[in-house]
Coordinates of C-alpha atoms in Angstrom, one line a residue:
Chain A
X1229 CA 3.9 14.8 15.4
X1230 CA 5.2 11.8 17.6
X1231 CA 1.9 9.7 15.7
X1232 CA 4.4 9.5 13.2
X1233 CA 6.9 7.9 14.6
X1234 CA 5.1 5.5 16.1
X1235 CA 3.2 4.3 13.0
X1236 CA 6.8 3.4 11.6
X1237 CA 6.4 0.3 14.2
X1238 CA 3.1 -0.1 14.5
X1239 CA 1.8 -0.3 10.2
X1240 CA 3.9 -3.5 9.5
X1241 CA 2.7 -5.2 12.5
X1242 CA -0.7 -4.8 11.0
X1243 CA -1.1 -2.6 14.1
X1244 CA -2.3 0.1 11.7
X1245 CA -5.9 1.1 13.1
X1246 CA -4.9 0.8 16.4
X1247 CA -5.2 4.9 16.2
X1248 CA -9.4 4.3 14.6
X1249 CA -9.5 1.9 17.7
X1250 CA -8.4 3.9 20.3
X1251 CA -9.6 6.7 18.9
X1252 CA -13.2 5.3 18.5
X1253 CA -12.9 3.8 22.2
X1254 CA -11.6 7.7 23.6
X1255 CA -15.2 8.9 22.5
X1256 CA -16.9 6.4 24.9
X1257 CA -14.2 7.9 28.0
X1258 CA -14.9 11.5 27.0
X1259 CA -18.9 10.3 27.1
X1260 CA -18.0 9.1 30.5
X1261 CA -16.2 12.0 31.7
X1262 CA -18.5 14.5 30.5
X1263 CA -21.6 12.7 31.9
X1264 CA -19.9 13.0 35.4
X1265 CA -18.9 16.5 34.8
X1266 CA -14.8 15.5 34.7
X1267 CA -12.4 17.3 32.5
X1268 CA -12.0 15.3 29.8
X1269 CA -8.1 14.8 29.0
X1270 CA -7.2 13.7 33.0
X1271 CA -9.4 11.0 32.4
X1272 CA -8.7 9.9 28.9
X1273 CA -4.8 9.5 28.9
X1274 CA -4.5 6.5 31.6
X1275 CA -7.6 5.4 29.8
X1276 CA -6.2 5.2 26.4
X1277 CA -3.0 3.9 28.0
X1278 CA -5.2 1.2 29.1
X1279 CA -7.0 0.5 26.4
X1280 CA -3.9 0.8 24.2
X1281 CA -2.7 -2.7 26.5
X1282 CA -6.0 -4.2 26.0
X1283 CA -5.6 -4.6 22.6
X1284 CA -2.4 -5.6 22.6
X1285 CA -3.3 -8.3 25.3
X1286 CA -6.1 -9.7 23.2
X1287 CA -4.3 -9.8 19.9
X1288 CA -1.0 -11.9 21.9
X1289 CA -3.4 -14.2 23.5
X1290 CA -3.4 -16.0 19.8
X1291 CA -6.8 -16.1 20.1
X1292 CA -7.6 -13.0 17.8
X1293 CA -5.9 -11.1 15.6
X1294 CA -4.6 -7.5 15.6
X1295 CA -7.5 -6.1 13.8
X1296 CA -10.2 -8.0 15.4
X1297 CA -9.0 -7.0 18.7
X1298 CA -9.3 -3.1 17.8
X1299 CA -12.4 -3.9 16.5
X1300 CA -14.0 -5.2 19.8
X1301 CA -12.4 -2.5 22.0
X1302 CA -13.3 0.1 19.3
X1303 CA -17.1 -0.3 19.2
X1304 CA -17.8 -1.3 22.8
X1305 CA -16.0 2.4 24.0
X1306 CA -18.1 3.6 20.5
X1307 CA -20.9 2.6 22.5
X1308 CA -20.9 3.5 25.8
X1309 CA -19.5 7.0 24.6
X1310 CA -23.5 7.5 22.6
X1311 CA -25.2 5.6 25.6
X1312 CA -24.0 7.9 27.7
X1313 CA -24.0 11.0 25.8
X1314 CA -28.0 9.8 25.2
X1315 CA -28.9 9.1 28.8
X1316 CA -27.2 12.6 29.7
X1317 CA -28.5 16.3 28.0
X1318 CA -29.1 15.0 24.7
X1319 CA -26.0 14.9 22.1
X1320 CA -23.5 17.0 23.5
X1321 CA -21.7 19.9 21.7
X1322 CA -18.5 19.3 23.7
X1323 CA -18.6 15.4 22.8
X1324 CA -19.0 16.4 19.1
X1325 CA -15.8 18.8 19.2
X1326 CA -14.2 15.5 20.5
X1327 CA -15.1 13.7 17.5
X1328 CA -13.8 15.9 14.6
X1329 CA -11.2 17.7 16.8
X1330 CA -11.0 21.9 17.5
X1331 CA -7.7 23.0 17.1
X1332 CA -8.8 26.6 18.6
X1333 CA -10.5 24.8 21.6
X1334 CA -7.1 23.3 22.4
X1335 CA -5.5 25.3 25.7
X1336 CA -2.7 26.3 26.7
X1337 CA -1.6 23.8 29.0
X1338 CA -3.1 20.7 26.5
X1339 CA -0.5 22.4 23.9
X1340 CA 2.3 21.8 26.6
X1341 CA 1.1 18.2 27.4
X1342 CA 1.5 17.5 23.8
X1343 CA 5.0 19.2 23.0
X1344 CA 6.5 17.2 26.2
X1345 CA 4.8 13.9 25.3
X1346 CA 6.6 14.8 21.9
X1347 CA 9.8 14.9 23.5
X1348 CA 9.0 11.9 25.5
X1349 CA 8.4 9.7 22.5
X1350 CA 11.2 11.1 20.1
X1351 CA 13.0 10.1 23.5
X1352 CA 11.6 6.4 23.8
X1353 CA 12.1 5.9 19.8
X1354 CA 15.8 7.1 20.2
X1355 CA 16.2 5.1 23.7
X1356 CA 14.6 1.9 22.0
X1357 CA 15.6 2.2 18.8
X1358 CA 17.3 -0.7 17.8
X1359 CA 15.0 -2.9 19.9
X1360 CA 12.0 -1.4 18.4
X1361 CA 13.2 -2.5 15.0
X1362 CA 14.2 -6.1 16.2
X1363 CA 10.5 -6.9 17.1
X1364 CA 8.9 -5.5 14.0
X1365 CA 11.0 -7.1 11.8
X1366 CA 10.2 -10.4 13.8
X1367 CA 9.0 -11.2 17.4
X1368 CA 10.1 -14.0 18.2
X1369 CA 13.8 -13.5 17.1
X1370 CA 14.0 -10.7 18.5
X1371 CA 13.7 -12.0 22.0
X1372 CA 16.5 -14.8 21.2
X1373 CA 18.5 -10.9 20.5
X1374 CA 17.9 -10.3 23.9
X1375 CA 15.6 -7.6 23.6
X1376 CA 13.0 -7.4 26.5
X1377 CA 9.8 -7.8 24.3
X1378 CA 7.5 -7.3 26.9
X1379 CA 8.7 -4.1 28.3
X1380 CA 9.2 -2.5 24.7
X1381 CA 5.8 -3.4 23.9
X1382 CA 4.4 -1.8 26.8
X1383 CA 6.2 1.4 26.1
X1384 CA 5.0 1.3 23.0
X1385 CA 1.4 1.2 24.1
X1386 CA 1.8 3.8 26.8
X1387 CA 3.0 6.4 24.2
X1388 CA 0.5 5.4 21.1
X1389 CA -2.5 5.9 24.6
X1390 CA -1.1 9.2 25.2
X1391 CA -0.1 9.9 21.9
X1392 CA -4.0 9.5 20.6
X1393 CA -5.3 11.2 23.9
X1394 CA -3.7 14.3 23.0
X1395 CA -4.1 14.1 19.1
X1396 CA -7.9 13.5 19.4
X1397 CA -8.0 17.7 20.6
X1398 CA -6.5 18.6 17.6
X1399 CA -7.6 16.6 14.7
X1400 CA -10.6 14.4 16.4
X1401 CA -11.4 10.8 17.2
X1402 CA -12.7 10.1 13.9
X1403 CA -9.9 11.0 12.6
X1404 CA -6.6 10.4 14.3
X1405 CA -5.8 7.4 12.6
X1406 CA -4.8 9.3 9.5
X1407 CA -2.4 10.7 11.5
X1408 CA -0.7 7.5 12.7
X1409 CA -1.3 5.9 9.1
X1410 CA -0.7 8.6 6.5
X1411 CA 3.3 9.5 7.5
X1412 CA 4.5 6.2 7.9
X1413 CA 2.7 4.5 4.9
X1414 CA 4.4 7.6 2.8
X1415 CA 7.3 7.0 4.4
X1416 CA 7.5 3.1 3.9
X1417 CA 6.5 4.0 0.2
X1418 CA 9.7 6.4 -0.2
X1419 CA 12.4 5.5 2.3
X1420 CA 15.3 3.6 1.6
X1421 CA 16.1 2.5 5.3
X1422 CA 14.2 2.1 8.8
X1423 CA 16.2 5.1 10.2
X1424 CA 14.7 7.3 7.0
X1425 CA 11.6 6.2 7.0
X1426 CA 11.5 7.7 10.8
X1427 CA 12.8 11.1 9.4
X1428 CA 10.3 11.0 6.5
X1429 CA 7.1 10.2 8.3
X1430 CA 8.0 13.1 11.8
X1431 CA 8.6 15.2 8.5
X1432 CA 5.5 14.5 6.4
X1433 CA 3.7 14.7 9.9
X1434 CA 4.0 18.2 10.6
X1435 CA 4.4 19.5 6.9
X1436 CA 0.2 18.1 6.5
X1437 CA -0.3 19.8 9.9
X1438 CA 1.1 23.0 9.1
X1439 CA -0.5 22.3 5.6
X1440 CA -3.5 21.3 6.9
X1441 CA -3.9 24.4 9.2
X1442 CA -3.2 26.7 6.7
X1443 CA -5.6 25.8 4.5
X1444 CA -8.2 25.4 7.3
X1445 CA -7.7 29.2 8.0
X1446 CA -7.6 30.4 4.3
X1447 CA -10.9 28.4 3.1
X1448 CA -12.0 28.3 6.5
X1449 CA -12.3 25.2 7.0
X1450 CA -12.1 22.7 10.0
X1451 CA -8.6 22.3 10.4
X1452 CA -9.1 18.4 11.4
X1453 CA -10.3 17.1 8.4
X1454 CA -7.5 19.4 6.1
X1455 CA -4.9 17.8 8.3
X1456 CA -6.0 14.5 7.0
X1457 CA -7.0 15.1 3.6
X1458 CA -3.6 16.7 3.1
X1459 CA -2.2 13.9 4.9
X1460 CA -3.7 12.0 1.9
X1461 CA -2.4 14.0 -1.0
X1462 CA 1.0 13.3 0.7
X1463 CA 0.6 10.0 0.5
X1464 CA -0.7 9.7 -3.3
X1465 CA 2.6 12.3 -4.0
X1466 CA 5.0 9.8 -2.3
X1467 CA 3.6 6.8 -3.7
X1468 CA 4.0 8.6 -7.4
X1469 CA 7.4 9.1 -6.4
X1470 CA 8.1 5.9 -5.1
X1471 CA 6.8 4.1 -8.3
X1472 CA 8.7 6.3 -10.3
X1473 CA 12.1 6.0 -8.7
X1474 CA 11.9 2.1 -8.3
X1475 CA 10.1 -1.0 -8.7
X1476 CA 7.2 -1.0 -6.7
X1477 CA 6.8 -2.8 -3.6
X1478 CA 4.2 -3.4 -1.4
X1479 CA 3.8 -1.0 2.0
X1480 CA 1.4 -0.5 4.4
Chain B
X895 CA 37.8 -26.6 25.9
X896 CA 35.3 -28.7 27.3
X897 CA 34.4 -29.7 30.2
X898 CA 34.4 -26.2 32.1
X899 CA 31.4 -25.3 33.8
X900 CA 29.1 -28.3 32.3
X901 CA 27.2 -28.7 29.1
X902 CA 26.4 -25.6 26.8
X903 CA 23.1 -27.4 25.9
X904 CA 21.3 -30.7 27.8
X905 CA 18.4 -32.4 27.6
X906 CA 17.1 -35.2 29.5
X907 CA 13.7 -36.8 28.1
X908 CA 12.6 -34.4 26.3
X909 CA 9.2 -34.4 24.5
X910 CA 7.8 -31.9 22.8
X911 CA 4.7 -32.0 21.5
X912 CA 3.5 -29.5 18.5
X913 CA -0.8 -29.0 17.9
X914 CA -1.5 -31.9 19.9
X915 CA 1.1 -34.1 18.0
X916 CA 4.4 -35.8 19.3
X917 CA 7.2 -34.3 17.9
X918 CA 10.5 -35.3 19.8
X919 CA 10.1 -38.2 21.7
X920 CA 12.5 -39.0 24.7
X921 CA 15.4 -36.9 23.6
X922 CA 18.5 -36.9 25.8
X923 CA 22.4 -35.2 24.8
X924 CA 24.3 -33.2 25.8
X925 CA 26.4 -30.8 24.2
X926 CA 30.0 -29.3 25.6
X927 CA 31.6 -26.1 25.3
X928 CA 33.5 -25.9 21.9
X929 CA 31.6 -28.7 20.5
X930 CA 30.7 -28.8 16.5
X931 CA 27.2 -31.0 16.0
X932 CA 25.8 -31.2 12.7
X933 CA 21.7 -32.0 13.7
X934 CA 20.2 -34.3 10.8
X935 CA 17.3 -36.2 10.2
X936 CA 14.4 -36.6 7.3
X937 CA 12.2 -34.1 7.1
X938 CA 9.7 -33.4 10.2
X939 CA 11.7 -35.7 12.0
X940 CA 11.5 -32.3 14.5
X941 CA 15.2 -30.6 13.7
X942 CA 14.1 -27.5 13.6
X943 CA 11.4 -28.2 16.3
X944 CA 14.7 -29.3 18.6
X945 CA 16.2 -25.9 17.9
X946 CA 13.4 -23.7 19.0
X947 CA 13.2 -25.6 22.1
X948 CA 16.8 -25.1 22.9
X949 CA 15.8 -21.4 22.1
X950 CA 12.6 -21.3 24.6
X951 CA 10.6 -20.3 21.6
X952 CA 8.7 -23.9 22.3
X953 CA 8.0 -25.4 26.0
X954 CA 8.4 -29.4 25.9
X955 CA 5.2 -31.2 27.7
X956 CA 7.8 -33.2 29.8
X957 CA 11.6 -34.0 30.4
X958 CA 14.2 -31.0 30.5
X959 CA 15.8 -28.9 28.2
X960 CA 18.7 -26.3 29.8
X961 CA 20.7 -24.1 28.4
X962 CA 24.3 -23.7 30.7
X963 CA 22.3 -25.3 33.2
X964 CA 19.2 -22.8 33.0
X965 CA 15.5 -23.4 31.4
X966 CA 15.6 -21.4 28.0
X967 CA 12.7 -20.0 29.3
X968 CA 13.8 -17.9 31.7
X969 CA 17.3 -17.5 30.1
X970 CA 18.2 -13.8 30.0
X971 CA 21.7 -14.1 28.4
X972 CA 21.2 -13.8 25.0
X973 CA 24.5 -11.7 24.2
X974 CA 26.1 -15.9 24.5
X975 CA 24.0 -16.8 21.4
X976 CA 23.6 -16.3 18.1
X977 CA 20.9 -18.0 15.9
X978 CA 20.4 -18.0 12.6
X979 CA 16.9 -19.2 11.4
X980 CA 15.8 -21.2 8.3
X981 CA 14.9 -18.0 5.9
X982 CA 11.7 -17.7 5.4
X983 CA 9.5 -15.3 2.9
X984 CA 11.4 -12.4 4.4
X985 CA 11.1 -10.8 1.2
X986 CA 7.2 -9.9 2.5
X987 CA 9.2 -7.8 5.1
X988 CA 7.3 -4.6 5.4
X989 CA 9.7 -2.4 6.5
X990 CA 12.8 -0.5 4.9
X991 CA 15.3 -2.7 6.7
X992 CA 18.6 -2.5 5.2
X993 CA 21.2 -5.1 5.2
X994 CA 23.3 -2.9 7.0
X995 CA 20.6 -2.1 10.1
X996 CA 19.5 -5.6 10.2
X997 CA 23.6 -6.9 11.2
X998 CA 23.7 -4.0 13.3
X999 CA 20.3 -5.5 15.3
X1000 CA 22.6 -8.0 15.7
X1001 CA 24.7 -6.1 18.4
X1002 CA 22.9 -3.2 19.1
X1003 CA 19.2 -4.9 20.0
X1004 CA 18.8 -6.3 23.4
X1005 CA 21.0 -3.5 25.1
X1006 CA 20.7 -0.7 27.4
X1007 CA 21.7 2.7 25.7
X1008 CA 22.9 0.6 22.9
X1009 CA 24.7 4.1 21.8
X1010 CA 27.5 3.6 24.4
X1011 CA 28.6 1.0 23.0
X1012 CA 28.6 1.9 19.2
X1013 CA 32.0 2.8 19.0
X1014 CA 32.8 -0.8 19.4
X1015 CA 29.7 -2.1 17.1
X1016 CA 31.0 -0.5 13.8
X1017 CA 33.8 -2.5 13.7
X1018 CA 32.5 -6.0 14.9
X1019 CA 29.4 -5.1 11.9
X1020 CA 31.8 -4.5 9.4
X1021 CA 33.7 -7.1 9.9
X1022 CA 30.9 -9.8 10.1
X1023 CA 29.6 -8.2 6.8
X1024 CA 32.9 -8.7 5.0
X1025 CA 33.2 -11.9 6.2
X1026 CA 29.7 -12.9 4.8
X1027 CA 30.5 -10.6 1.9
X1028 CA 27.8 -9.0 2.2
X1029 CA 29.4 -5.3 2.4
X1030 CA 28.6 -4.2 -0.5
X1031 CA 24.7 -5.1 -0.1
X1032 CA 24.7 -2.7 3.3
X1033 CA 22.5 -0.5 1.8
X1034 CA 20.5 -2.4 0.4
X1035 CA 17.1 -3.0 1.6
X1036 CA 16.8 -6.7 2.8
X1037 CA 13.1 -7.3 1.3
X1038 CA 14.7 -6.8 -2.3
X1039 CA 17.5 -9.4 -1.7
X1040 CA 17.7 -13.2 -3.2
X1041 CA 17.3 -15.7 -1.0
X1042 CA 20.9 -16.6 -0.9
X1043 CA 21.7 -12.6 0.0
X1044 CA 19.3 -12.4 2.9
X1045 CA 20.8 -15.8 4.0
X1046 CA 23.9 -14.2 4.5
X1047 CA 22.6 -11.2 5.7
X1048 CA 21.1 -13.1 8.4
X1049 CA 24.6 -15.2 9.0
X1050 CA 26.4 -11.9 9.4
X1051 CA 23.9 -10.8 12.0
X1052 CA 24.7 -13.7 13.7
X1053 CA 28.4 -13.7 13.9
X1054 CA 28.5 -9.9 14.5
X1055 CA 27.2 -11.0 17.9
X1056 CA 30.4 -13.2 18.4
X1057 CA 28.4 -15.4 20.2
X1058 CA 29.9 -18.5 22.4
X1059 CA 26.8 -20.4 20.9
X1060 CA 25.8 -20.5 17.1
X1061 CA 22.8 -22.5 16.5
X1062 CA 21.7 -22.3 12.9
X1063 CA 19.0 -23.7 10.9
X1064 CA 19.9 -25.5 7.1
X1065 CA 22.0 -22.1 6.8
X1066 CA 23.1 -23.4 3.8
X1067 CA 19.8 -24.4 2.0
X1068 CA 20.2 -21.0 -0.3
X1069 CA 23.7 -20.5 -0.8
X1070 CA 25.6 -21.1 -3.6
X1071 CA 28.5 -24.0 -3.8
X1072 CA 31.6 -21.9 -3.6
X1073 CA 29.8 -19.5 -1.0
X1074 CA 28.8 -22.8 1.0
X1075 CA 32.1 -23.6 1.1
X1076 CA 33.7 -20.3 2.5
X1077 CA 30.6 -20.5 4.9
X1078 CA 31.6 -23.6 6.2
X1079 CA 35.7 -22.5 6.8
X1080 CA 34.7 -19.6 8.1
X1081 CA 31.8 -21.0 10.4
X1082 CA 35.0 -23.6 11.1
X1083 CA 37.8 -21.2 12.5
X1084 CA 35.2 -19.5 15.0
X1085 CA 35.3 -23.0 16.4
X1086 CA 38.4 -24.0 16.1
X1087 CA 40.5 -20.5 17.0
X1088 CA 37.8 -18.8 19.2
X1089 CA 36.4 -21.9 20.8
X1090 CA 32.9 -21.5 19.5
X1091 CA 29.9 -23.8 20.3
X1092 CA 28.4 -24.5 16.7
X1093 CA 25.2 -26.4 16.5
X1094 CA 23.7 -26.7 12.8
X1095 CA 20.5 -28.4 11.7
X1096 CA 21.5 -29.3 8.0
X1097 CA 19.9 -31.8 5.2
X1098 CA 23.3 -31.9 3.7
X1099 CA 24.7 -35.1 5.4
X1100 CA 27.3 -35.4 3.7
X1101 CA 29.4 -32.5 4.1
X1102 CA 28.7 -31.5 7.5
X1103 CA 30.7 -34.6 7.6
X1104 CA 34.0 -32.8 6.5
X1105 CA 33.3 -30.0 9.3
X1106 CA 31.1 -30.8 12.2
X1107 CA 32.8 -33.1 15.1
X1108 CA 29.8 -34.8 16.4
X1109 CA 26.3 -36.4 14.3
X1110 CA 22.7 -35.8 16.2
X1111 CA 20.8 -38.1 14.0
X1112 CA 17.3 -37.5 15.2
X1113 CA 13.8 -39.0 13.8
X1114 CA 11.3 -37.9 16.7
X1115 CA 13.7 -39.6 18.9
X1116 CA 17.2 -39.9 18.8
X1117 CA 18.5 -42.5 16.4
X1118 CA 22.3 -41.9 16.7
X1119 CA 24.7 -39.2 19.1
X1120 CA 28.0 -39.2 18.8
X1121 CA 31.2 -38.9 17.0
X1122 CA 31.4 -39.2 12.8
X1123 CA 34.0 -41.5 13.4
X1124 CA 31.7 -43.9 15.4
X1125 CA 29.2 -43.3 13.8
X1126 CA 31.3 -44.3 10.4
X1127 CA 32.0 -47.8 12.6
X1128 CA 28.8 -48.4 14.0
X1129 CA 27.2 -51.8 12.6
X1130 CA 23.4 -50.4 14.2
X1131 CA 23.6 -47.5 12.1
X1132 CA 24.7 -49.4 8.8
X1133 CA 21.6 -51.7 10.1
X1134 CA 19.3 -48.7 10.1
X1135 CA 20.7 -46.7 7.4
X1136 CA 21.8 -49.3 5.0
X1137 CA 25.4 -49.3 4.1
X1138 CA 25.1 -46.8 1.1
X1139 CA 23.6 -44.0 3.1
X1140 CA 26.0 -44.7 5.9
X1141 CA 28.6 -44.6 3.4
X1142 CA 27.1 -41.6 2.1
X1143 CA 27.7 -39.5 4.9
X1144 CA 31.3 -40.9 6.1
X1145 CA 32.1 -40.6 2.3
X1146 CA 33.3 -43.9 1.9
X1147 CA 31.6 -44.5 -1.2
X1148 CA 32.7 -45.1 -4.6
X1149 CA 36.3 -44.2 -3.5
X1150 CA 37.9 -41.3 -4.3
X1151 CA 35.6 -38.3 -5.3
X1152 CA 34.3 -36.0 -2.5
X1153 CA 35.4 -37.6 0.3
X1154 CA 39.0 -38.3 -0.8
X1155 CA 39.7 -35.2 -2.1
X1156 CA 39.0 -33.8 1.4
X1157 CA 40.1 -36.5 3.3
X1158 CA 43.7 -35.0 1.2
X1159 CA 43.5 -31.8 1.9
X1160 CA 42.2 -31.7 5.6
X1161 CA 45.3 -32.0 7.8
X1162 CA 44.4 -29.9 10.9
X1163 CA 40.6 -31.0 11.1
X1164 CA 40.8 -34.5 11.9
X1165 CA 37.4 -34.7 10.7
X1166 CA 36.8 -36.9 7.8
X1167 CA 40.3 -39.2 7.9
X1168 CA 39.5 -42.3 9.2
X1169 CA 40.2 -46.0 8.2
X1170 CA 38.3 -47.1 5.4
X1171 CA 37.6 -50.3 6.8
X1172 CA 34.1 -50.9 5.4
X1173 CA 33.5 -54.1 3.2
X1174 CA 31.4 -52.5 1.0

């Protein structure tokens, strides 16, 4: 899953919830969308696109920091999504299958939107790569490196939008942080290079959601909340492992 | 050298001002093409305040600063300069960067389809981490490195850009004596053979001395610009320095020592070599 990826860039920036954020703040556009009677996912991928800048405009303008910035734009779409769900015919079944995610509700064309957007941000990683790296490791060198801050960080917050609008179908609002989170603080715990962590956290991804699907059909389960709590064994396995092959240092 | 197509770096009345509080007061240099200017000053006289204003990283409240000729601002190329900052608790770096990736961000960052190029890149990495001899560290991951080891790291990040303009901050604060020493030759022959602009912000007055070609004395505004050599002469700064420190940094003191041993073995760098003519 290209969540995983992105969290690589996004956990040591203390960009990390930036997935509960937009996630929480999708529930107030589906709200929106399904009071007017709009298909959801047209409506919600430019909105977590701009939602996604939002944030990041907040938290540059020094005058907040990361977290506090998801926080506000978190609860105020949080809120409108229940005001409007209220006002409208009572709590909504579709809004709720936004919330925790129905893999079987996902169509046919939502599963092609998601496999290009994966190509489209393995594609951006590879593209910006090295610039990517130059900004996380510090901002304000990087520029002075000649990397175009501006523009990488907007790219970056056009594919973490998309990348959460599409995730929410699968795995829910409520929980599509652990997507973003879960690879790449496994992978920071484990990998011995930038480039490895990448490989570690796309492959961590899609081992807990094949995992996580699995078990969802054998204990019938909801597969949402199996992709995340196997997410989380990963993440307790890789932390084990890291402890045990090295000192331990700090990730995440 | 100089003299082609202006100043590298020029600033006329420049103040900067950082939280409210004057910093650099009424700063105006210039600095030419193959120049070698060691920046000194007490602390939070505003050294590395100066630098990052240079950079664009800091906007001054009035006067210019350009850098050839163009606000740093709006400068777009970077490819000219290398910089090396004063290392900080990088060790708290979250990420896996190894030594090797973070000299190759040194080339590779700040390019369009920087994988055209990487042919080219290997070479020009390798070589800048052998010459910082930090080759053998390349795998290492920078966050588990000593101070002195990440300082080098960054230097070879630096020099893998082969920049016309290296501006560094106390580069040498965490290195060790013989290392400092190979730092400084090396750091020498990119000025001397490839005609490199070197601009360092040191608190070690007394051997930038041997090395750098010009003295930026600065205490929020600018005490002394100019030549070692008349700086060494200069009755005002014995005034404001005392004679010792002056004598300090020409290393005229105590004869022989430092100074004279240098002053012997440096034939082509004309730096430290002059008349001894103080009374003192």
């Amino acid at each position: 899953m290209s969540c995983a990826l992105l969290g690589v860039f996004l956990l040591p920036r203390r960009f990390a919830l930036m997935g509960e954020g937009l996630g929480h703040c999708a529930i107030g556009v589906v709200g929106l969308a399904l009071f007017f009677g709009w298909t959801p996912l047209p409506v919600l991928l430019p909105a977590l696109v701009v939602a996604a800048f939002v944030i990041r405009w907040l938290s540059s303008r020094a005058v907040l920091y990361g977290d506090a910035a998801i926080g506000m734009v978190a609860v105020t779409g949080m809120a409108v999504g229940i005001l409007l769900a209220s006002t409208g015919r009572g709590f909504n079944v579709d809004l709720i299958s936004y919330l925790f995610g129905d893999i079987l509700a996902v169509s046919r064309s939502e599963s092609m939107v998601s496999a290009v957007l994966c190509v489209l941000v393995v594609g951006a990683t590879a593209v910006f790569y090295y610039d990517m790296v130059a900004i996380t490791v510090d901002e304000e060198q990087s520029r002075v490196l000649g990397v175009n801050v501006k523009l990488v960080d907007a790219v970056l917050a056009v594919l973490i939008g998309l990348t959460v609008g599409v995730g929410i179908r699968t795995v829910g609002a409520l929980l599509i942080s652990g997507l973003l989170v879960f690879p790449a603080a496994s992978a920071l715990q484990v990998a011995g290079s930038v480039r490895g962590a990448l490989f570690v956290a796309a492959a961590v991804a899609v081992a807990a959601v094949a995992g996580g699907i699995w078990a969802a059909f054998q204990f019938n389960w909801p597969a949402g909340p199996s992709i995340v709590v196997v997410c989380g064994v990963f993440f307790v396995g890789c932390v084990a492992f890291g402890r045990a092959r090295g000192p331990a240092r700090p990730a995440g | 050298m100089s003299g082609t197509g202006g100043p590298v770096v020029r600033t006329e009345n420049l103040h900067v001002e950082l939280g409210g509080t004057e910093v650099l007061r009424g700063l105006s240099f210039a600095m030419e093409a193959g120049d070698y200017v060691g920046i000194v000053g007490p602390n939070g006289s505003g050294k590395t305040t100066l630098l990052k204003t240079i950079l664009g990283f800091i906007a001054p409240v009035a006067g210019r600063v350009e850098l050839w000729g163009e606000n740093p601002r709006a400068f777009r190329d970077w490819r000219r300069v290398g910089y090396v900052p004063q290392i900080g608790p990088t060790s708290t770096l979250k990420l896996p960067l190894t030594v090797g990736e973070l000299v190759s961000l040194g080339l590779l960052a700040g390019r369009w389809m920087p994988y055209w190029s990487r042919g080219g890149a290997g070479g020009a990495i390798r070589a800048a981490l052998e010459a910082m001899k930090v080759s053998d560290l390349a795998a290492n991951r920078v966050n588990s490195l000593s101070g002195g080891q990440q300082q080098r790291a960054l230097l070879a990040q630096a020099l893998a850009r082969g920049p016309e303009l290296l501006l560094m901050d106390e580069p040498t604060a965490a290195l060790d004596p013989s290392f400092r020493e190979h730092f400084y030759r090396t750091v020498e022959r990119l000025n001397t053979e490839n005609g490199t602009t070197v601009i360092m912000v040191t608190h070690d007055p007394a051997t930038i001395g041997l090395y750098a070609r010009r003295l930026l004395y600065i205490d929020r505004r600018l005490v002394f610009y100019g030549t070692f050599e008349e700086f060494c002469k200069s009755a005002e700064m014995a005034g404001y320095f005392g004679e010792f420190q002056q004598h300090q940094i020409c290393h005229q003191h105590g004869g022989g020592g430092r100074g004279g041993l240098n002053c012997s073995s440096s034939t082509s760098r004309g730096a430290p070599c002059w008349p001894v003519s103080a009374s003192a």
